[in-house]
GROMACS .gro file of C-alpha atoms in nm:
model
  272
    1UNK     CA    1  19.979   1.901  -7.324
    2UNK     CA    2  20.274   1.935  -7.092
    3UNK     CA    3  20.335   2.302  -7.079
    4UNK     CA    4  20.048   2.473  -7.264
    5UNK     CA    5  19.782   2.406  -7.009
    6UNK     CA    6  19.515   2.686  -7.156
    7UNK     CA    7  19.408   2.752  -7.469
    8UNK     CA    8  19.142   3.013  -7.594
    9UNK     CA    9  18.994   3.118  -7.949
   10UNK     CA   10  18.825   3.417  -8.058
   11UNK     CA   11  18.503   3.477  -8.314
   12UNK     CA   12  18.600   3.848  -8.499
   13UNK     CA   13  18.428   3.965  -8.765
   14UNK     CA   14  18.523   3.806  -9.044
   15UNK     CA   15  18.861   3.631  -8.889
   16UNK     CA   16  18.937   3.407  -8.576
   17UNK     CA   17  19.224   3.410  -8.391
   18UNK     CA   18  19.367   3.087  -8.188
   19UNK     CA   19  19.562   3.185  -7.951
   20UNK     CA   20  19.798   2.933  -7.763
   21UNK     CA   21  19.878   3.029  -7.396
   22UNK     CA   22  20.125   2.916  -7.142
   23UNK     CA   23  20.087   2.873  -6.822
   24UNK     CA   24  20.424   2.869  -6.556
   25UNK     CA   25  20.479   2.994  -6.249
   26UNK     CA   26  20.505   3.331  -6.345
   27UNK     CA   27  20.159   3.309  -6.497
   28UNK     CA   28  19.999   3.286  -6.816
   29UNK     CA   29  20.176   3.415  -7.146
   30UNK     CA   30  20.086   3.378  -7.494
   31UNK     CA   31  20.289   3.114  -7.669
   32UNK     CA   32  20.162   3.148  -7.998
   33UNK     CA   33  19.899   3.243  -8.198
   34UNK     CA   34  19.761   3.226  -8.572
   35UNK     CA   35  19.529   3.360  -8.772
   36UNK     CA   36  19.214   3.250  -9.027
   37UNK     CA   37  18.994   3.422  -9.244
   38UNK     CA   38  18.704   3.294  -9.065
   39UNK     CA   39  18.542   3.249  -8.697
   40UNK     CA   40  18.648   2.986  -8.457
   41UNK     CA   41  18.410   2.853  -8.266
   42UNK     CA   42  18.582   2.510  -8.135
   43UNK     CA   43  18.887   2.338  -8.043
   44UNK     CA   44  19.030   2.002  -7.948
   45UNK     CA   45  19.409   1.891  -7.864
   46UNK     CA   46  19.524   1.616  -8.025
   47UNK     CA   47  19.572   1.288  -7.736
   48UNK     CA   48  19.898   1.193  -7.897
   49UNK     CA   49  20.093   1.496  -7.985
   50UNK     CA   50  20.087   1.790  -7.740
   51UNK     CA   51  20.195   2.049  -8.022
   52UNK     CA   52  19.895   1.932  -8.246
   53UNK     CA   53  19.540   2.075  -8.227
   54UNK     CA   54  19.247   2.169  -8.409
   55UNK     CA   55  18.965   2.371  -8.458
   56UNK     CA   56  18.646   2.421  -8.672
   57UNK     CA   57  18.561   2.713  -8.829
   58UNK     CA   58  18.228   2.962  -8.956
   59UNK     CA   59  18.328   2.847  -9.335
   60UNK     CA   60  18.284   2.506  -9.256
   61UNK     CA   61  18.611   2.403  -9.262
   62UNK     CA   62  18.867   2.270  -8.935
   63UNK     CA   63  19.221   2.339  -8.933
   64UNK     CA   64  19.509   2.113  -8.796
   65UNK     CA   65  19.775   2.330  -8.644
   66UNK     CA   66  20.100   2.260  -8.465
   67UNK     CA   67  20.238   2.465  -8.203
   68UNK     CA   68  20.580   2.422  -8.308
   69UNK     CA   69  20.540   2.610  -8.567
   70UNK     CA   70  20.513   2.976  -8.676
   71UNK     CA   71  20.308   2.956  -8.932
   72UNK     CA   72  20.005   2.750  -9.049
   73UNK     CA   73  19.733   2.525  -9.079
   74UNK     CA   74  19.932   2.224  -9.142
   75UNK     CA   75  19.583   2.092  -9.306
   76UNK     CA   76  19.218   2.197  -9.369
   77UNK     CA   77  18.937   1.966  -9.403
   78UNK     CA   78  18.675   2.126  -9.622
   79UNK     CA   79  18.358   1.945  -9.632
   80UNK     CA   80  18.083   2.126  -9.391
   81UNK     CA   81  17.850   2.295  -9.625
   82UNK     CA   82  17.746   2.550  -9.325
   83UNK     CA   83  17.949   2.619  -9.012
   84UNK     CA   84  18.127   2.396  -8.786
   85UNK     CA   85  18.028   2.449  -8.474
   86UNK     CA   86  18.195   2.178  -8.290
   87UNK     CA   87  18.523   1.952  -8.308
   88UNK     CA   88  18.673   1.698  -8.066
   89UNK     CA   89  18.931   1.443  -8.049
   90UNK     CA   90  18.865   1.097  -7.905
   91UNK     CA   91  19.038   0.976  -7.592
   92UNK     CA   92  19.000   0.642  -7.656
   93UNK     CA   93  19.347   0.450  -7.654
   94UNK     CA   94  19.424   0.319  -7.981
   95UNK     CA   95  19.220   0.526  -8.191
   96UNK     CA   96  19.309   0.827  -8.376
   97UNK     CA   97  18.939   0.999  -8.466
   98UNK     CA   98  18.788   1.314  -8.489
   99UNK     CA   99  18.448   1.433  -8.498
  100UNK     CA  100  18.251   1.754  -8.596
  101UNK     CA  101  17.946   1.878  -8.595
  102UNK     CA  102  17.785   2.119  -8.851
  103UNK     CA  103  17.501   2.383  -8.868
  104UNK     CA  104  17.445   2.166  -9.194
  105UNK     CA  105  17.295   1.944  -8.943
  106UNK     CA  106  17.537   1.695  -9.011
  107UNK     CA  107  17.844   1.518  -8.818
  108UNK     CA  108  18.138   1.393  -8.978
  109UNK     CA  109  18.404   1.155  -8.883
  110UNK     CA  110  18.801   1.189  -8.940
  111UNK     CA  111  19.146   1.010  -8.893
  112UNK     CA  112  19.359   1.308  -8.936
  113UNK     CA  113  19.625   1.107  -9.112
  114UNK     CA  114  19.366   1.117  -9.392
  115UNK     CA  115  19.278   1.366  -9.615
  116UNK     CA  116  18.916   1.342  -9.628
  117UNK     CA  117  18.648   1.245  -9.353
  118UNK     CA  118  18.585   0.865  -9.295
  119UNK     CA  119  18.213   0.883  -9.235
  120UNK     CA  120  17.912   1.100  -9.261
  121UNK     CA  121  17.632   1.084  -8.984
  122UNK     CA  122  17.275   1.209  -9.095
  123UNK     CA  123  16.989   1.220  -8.867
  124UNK     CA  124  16.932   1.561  -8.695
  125UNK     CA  125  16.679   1.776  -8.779
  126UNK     CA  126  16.848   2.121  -8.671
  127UNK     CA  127  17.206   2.247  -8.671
  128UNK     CA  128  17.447   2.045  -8.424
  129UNK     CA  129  17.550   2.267  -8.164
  130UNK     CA  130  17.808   1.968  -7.964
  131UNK     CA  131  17.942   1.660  -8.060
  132UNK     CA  132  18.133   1.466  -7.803
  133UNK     CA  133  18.314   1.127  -7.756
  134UNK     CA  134  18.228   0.922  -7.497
  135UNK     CA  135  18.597   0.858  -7.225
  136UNK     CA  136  18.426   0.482  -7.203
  137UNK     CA  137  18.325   0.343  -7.528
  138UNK     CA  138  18.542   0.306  -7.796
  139UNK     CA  139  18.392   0.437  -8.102
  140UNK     CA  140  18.063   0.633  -7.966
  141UNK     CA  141  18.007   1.034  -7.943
  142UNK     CA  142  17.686   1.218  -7.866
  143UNK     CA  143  17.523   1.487  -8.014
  144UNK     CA  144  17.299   1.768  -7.933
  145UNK     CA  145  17.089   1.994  -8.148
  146UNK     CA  146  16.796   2.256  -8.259
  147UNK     CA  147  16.582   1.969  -8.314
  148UNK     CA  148  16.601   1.952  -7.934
  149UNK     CA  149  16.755   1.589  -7.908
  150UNK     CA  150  17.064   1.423  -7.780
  151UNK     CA  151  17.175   1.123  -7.982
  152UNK     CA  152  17.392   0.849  -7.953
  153UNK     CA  153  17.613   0.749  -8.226
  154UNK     CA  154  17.855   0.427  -8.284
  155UNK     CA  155  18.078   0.476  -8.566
  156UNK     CA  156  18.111   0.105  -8.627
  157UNK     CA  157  17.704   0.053  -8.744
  158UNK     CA  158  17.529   0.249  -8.980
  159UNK     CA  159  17.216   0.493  -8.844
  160UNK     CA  160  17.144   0.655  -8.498
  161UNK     CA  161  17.197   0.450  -8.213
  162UNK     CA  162  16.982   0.637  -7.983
  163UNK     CA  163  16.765   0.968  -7.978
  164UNK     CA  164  16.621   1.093  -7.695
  165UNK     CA  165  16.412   1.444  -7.692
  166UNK     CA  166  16.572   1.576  -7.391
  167UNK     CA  167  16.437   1.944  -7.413
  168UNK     CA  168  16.183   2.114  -7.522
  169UNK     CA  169  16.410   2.387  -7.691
  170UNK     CA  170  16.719   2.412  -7.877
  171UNK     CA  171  16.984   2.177  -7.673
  172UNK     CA  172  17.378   2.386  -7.675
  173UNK     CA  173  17.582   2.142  -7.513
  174UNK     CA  174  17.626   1.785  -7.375
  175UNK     CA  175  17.903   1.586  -7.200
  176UNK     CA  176  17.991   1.182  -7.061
  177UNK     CA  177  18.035   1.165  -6.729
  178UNK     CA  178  18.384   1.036  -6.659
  179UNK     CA  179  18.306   0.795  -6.383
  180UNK     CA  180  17.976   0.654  -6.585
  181UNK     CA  181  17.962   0.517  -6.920
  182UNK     CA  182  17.608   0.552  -6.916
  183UNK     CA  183  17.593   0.904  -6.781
  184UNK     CA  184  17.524   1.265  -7.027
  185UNK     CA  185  17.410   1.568  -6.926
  186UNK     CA  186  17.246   1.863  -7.179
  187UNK     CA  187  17.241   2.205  -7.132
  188UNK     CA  188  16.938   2.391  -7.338
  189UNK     CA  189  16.818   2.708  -7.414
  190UNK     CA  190  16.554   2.654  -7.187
  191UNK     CA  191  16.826   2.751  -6.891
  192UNK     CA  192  16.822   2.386  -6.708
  193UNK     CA  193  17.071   2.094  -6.734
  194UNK     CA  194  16.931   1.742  -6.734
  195UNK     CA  195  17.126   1.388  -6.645
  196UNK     CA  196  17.021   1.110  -6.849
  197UNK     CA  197  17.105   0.756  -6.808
  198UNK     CA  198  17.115   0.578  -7.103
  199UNK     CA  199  16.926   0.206  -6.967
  200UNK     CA  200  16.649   0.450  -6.875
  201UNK     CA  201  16.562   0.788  -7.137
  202UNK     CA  202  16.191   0.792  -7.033
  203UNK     CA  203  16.311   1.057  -6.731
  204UNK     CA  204  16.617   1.248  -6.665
  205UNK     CA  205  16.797   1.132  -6.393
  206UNK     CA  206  16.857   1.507  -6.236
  207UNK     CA  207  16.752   1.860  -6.354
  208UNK     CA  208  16.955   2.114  -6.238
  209UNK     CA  209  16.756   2.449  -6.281
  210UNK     CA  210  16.918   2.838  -6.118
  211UNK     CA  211  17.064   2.988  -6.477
  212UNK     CA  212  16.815   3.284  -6.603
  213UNK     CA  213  16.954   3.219  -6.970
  214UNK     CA  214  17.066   2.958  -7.212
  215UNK     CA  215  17.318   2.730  -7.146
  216UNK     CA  216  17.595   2.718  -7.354
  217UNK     CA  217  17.847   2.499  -7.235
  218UNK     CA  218  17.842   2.217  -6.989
  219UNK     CA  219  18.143   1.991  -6.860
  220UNK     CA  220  18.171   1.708  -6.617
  221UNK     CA  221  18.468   1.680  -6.331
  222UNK     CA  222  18.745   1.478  -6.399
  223UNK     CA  223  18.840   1.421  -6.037
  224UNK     CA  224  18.442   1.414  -5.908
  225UNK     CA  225  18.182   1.159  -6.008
  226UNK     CA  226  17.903   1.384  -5.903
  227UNK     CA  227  18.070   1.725  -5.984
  228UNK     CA  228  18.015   1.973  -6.333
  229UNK     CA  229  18.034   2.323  -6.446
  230UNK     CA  230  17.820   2.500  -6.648
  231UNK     CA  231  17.814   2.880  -6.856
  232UNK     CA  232  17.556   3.094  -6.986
  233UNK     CA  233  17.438   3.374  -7.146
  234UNK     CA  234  17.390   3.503  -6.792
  235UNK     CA  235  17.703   3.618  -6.763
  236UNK     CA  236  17.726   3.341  -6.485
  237UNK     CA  237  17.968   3.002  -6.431
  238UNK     CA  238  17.784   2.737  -6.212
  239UNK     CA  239  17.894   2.490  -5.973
  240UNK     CA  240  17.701   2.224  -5.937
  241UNK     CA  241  17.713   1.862  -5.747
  242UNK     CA  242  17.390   1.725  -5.864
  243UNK     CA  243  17.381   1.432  -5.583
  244UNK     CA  244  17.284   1.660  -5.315
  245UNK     CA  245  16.987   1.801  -5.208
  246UNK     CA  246  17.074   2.160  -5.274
  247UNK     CA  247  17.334   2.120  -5.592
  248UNK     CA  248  17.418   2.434  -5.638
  249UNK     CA  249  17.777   2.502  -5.474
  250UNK     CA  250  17.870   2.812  -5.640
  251UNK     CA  251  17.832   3.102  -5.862
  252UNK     CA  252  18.079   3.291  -6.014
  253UNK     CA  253  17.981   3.643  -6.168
  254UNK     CA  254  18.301   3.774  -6.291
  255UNK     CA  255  18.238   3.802  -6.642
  256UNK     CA  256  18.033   4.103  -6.811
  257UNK     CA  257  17.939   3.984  -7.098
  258UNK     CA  258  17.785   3.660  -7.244
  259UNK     CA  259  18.052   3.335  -7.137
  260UNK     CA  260  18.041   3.117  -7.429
  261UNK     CA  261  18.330   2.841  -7.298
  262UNK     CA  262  18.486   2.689  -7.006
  263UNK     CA  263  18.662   2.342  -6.916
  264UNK     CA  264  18.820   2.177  -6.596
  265UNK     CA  265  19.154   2.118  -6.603
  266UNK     CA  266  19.290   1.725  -6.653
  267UNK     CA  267  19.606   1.774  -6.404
  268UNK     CA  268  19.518   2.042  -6.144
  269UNK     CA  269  19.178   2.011  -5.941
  270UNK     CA  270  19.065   2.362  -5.865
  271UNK     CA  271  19.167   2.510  -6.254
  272UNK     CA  272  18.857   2.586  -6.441
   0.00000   0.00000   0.00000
């Protein structure tokens, strides 16, 4: 992840493109890019090989690729019976796993260095919109839904480790916070983000309400305890520090049409 600091994919119709961009001082360039005969909807770098990466796909499928190379996948997974909406690589030292999440309301678990998944995790009652590891705890992702729950998973028992019905609508995205292991926030249809503390579901910890449409995607600071960004269907990016009073800090109307994505950057403070 030294020198290809950005990376963006594209949904067409009927193909996806992911494009690999780098970033110097004379700005941004494309570095590569590749093709597939479906939409890509998600994306992950791998932690221990900058060139590797991969993404999931509308035919249910994800797709190792390696930058250093011109052409590709270097592997497809094909086991999603619907599309697969969501991919991420754990950052847990000493593990190599994957995990995805499905419109076949199912998530599945992978070593990459194996050619089919390791684990299949049953439980939601609506397509999984997000499934993400947790920076703390080795072996545990969350997962949000239609069925308008976040759950809890640990890879190492069978079942759901925890479900709690955070919204009353479908649920988009969710995130760890990276200075609390027992710290997630949601972002729902229903426009507001919640905090939840895991000791405690009864009540969210925070609701952060100003978005006028569904949330979409959601991510904690790296360098900020306190500190996350969210997008919408509004058009709008949100800054919010959800330990003061007023928690909105900022918002950023730049785009003109529906923003879908967004994620801090891990080395520079101020990159979104």
């Amino acid at each position: 992840r030294t020198s290809c600091d950005v990376l963006f994919y594209f949904a067409g119709l009927g193909c996806g493109t992911l494009a690999v961009l780098e970033q110097n001082e004379a700005g941004i360039a494309l570095l590569r890019s590749f093709d597939w005969n479906d939409g890509l909807f998600d994306v992950t770098w791998s932690e221990n090989n900058e060139h590797v990466l991969i993404t999931s796909s509308g035919d249910g499928s994800l797709q190792i690729w390696d930058t250093a190379k011109t052409r590709g996948p270097l592997q497809v997974y094909k086991e999603h019976t619907q599309e697969a909406y969501s991919v991420d690589w754990s950052q847990t030292r000493g593990e190599q796993l994957v995990v995805s999440g499905s419109w076949d309301q199912t998530a599945k678990l992978w070593d990459p260095a194996v050619g089919k998944s390791l684990c299949t995790f049953k439980g939601h009652e609506g397509v999984i919109y997000s499934t993400i590891w947790s920076p703390h705890i080795p072996g545990c992702f969350a997962s949000v839904s239609g069925d308008q729950t976040l759950r809890v998973w640990d890879v190492k028992a069978p079942g759901v480790k925890l479900v709690i019905p955070a919204h009353q609508t479908e649920i988009l995205s969710c995130d760890w916070c990276k200075y609390d292991e027992n710290l997630l926030v949601t972002g729902a249809v229903d426009c507001s983000l919640k905090g939840w503390d895991l000791r405690n579901i009864r009540q969210p910890v925070f609701i952060l309400l100003g978005h006028t449409y569904a949330i979409r995607r959601v991510k904690f600071s790296p360098f900020h305890a306190t500190l996350l960004a969210s997008c919408s269907y509004d058009f709008t990016v949100r800054f919010w520090d959800f330990s003061k009073r007023n928690p909105l800090l900022e918002t950023v109307e730049h785009h003109t049409e529906f923003t879908c994505g967004l994620d801090l950057s891990l080395h520079n403070r101020g990159q979104v």
